[in-house]
PDB file of C-alpha atoms in Angstrom:
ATOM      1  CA  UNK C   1      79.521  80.075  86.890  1.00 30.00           C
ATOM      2  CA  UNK C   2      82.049  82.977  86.630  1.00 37.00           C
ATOM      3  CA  UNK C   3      85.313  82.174  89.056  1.00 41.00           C
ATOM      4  CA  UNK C   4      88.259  84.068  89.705  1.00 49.00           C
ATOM      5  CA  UNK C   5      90.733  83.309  87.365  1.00 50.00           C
ATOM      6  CA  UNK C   6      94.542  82.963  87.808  1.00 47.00           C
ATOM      7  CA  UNK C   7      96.496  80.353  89.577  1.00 40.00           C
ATOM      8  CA  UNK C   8      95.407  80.407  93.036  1.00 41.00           C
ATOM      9  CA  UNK C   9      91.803  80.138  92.753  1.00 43.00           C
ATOM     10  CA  UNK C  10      89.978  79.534  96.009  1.00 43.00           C
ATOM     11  CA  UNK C  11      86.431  80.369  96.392  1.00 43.00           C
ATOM     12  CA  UNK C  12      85.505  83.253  98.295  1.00 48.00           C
ATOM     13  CA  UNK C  13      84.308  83.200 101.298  1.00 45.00           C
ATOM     14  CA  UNK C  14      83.429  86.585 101.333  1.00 66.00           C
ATOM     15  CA  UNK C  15      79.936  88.339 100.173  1.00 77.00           C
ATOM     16  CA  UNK C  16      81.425  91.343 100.583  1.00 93.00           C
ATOM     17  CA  UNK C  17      83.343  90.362  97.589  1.00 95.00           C
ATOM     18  CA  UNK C  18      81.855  89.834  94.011  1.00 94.00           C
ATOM     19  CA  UNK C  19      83.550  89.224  90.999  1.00 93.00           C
ATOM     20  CA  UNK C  20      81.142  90.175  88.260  1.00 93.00           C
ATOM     21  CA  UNK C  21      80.362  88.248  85.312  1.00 92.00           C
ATOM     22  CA  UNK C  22      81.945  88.938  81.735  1.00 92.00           C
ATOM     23  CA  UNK C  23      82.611  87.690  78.696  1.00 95.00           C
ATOM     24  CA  UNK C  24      85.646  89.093  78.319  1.00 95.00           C
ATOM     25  CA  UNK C  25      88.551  87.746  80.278  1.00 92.00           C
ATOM     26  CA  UNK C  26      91.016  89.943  79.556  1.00 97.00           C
ATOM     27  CA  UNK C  27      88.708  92.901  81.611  1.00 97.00           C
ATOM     28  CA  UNK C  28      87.268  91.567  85.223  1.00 96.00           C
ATOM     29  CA  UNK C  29      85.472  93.743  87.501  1.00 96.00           C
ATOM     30  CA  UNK C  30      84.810  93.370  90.924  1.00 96.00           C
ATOM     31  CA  UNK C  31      82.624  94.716  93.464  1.00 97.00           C
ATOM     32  CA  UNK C  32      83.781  95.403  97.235  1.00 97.00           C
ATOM     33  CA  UNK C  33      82.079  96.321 100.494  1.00 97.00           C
ATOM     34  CA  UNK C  34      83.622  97.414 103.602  1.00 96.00           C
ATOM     35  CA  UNK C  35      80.915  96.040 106.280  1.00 92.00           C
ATOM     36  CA  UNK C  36      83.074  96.954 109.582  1.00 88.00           C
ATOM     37  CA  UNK C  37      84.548 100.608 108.123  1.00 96.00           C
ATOM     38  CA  UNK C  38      81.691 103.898 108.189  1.00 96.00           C
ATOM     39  CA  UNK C  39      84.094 105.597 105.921  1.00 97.00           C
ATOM     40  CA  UNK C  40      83.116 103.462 103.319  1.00 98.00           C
ATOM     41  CA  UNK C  41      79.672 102.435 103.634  1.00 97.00           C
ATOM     42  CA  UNK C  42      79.277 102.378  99.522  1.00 98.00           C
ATOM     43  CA  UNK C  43      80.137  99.393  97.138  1.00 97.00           C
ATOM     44  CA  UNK C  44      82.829 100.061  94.869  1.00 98.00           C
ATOM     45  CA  UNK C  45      84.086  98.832  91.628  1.00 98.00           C
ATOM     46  CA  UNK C  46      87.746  97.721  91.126  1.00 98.00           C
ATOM     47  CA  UNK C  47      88.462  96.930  87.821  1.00 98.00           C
ATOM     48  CA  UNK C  48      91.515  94.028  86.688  1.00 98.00           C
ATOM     49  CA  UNK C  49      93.222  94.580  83.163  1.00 98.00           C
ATOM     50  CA  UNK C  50      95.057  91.229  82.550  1.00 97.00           C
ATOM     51  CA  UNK C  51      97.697  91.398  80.130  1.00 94.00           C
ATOM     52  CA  UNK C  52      99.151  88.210  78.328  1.00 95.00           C
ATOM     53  CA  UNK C  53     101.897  87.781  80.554  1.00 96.00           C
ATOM     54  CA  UNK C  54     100.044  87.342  83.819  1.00 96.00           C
ATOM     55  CA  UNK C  55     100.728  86.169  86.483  1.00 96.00           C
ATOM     56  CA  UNK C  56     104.033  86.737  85.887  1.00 97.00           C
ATOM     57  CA  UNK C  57     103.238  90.463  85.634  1.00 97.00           C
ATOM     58  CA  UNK C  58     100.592  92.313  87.636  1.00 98.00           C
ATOM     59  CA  UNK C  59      97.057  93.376  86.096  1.00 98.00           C
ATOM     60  CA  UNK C  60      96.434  96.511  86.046  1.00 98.00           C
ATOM     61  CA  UNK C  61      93.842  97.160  88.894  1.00 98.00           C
ATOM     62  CA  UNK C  62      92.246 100.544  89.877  1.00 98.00           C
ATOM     63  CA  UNK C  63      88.792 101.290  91.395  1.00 99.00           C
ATOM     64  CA  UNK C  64      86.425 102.606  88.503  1.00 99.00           C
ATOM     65  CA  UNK C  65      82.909 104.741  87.890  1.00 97.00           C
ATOM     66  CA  UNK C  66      80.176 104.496  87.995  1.00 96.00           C
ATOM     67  CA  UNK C  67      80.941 103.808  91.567  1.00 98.00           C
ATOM     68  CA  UNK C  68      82.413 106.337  93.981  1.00 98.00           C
ATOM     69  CA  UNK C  69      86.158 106.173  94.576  1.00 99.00           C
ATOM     70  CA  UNK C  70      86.974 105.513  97.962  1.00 99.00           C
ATOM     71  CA  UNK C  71      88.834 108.413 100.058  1.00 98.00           C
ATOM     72  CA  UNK C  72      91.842 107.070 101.123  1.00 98.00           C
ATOM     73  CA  UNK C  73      95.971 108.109 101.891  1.00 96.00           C
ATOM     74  CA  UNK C  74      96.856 105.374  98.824  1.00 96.00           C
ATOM     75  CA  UNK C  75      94.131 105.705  96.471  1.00 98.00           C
ATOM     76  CA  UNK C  76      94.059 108.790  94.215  1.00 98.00           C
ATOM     77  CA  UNK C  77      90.468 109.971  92.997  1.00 98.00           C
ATOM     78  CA  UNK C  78      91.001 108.406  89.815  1.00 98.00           C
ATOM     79  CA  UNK C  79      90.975 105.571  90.869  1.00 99.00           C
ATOM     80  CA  UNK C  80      94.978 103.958  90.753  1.00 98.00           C
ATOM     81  CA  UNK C  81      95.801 102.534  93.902  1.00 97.00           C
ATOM     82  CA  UNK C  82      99.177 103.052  95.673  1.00 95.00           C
ATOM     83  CA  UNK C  83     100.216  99.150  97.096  1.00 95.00           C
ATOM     84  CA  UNK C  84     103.200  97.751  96.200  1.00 94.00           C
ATOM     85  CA  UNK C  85     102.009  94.351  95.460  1.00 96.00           C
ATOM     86  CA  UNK C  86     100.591  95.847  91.962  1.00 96.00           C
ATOM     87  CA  UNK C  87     103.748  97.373  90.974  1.00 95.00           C
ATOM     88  CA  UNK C  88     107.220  96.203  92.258  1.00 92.00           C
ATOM     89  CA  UNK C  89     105.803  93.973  95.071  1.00 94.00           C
ATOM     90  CA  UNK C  90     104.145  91.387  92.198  1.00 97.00           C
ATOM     91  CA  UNK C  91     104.488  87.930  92.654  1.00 97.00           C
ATOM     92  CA  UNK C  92     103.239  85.266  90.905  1.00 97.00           C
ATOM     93  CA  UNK C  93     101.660  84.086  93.520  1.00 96.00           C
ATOM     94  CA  UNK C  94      99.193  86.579  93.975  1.00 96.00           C
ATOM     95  CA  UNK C  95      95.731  86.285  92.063  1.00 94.00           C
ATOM     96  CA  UNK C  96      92.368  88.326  91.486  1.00 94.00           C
ATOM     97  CA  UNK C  97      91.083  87.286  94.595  1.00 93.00           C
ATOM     98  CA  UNK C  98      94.731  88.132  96.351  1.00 95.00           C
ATOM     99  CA  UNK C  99      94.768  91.580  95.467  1.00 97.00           C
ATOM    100  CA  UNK C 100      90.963  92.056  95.703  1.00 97.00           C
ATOM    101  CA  UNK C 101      91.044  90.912  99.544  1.00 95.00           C
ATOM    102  CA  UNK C 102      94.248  92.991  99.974  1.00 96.00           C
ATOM    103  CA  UNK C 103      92.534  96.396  98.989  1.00 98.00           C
ATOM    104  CA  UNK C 104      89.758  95.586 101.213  1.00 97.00           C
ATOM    105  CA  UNK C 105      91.894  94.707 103.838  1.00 96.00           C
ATOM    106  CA  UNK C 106      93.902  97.732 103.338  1.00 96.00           C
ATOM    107  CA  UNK C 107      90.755  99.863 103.411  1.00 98.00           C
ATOM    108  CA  UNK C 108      89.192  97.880 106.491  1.00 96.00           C
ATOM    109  CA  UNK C 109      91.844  99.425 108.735  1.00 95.00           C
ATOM    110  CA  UNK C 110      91.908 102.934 107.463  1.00 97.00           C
ATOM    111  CA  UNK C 111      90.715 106.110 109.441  1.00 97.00           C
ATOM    112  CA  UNK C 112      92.094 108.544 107.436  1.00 97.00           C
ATOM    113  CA  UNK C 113      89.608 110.147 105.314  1.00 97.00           C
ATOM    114  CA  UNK C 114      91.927 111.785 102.733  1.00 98.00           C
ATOM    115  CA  UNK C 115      93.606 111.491  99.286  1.00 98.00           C
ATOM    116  CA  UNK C 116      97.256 110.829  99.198  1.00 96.00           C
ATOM    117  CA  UNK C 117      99.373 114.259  98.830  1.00 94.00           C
ATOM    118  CA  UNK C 118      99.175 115.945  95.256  1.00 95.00           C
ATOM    119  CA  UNK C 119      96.226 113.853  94.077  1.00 97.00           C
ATOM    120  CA  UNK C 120      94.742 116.809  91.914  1.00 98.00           C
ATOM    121  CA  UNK C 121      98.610 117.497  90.023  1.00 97.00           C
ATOM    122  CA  UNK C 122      98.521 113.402  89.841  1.00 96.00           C
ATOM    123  CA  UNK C 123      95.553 112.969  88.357  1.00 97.00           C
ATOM    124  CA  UNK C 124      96.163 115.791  86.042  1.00 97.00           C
ATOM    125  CA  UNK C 125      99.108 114.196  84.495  1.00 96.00           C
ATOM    126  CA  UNK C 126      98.894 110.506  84.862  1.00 96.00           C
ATOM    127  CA  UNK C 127      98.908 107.820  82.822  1.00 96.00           C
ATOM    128  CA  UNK C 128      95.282 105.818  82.508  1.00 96.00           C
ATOM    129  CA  UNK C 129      97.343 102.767  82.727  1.00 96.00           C
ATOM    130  CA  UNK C 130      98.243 102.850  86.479  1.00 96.00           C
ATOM    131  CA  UNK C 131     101.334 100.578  85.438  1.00 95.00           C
ATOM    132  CA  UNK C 132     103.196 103.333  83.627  1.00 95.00           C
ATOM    133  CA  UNK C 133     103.100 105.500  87.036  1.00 92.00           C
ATOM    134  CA  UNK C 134     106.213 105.306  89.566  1.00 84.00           C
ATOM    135  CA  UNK C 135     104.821 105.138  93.107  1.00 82.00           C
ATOM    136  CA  UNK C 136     107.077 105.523  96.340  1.00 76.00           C
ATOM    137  CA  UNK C 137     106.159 102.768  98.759  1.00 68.00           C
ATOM    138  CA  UNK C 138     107.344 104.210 102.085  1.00 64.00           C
ATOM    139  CA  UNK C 139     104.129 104.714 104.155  1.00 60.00           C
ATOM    140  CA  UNK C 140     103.041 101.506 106.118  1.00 59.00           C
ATOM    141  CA  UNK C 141     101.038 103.604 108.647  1.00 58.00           C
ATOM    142  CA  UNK C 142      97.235 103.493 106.344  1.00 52.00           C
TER     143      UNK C 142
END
């Protein structure tokens, strides 16, 4: 049985939720539904890179293809996701299953069908490693 690793592991309690089985454990996906939000009635893919020094450093998390990337005021349409719990808000008290119910949370209560400002000069000069970009966190309203 594949569980969530990290240090708070609780089981789910959400189907909306499913962490996917691998063999690698360095690379975890999961897949997310948003039951009670029409602007996302697809299932989407986040995808956890976990370095050797988590949890006292964040994985690096960001919603991958196959699967659509959700439209939203923090995500940018390649996927990295602006929430300052994977960047300077880290703890190690957060998990998988933390951050994974966070996103959905944070998408749950969204009704702003849009990409953050300057997603297409973003994604045209990131980083693929979302942890090498330097997000403001100054927009608690989405």
């Amino acid at each position: 049985m594949c569980r969530w690793p990290g240090p708070a592991y609780r089981p789910t309690s959400s189907p909306t939720l499913q962490l996917l089985p691998s063999d690698n454990l360095k690379v975890q996906h999961v897949d997310m539904r948003i039951p009670d939000n029409p602007l996302y009635p697809d299932t989407y893919r986040l995808r956890f890179i976990i370095e050797k020094d988590y949890p006292f450093a964040p994985p690096q998390v960001q919603f991958v293809r196959p699967h659509p990337i959700p439209i939203h005021p923090h995500i940018y349409s390649n996927g990295h996701i602006c929430l300052n719990i994977l960047y300077d808000g880290w703890s190690p008290a957060h998990s998988l299953q933390t951050v994974a119910l966070s996103i959905q949370s944070m998408l749950a209560g969204n009704t702003d069908a849009s990409r953050p400002e300057g997603d297409e000069r973003y994604c045209a000069t990131a980083p693929s490693n979302p942890l090498f970009s330097r997000f403001m966190f100054d927009d608690d309203s989405v």
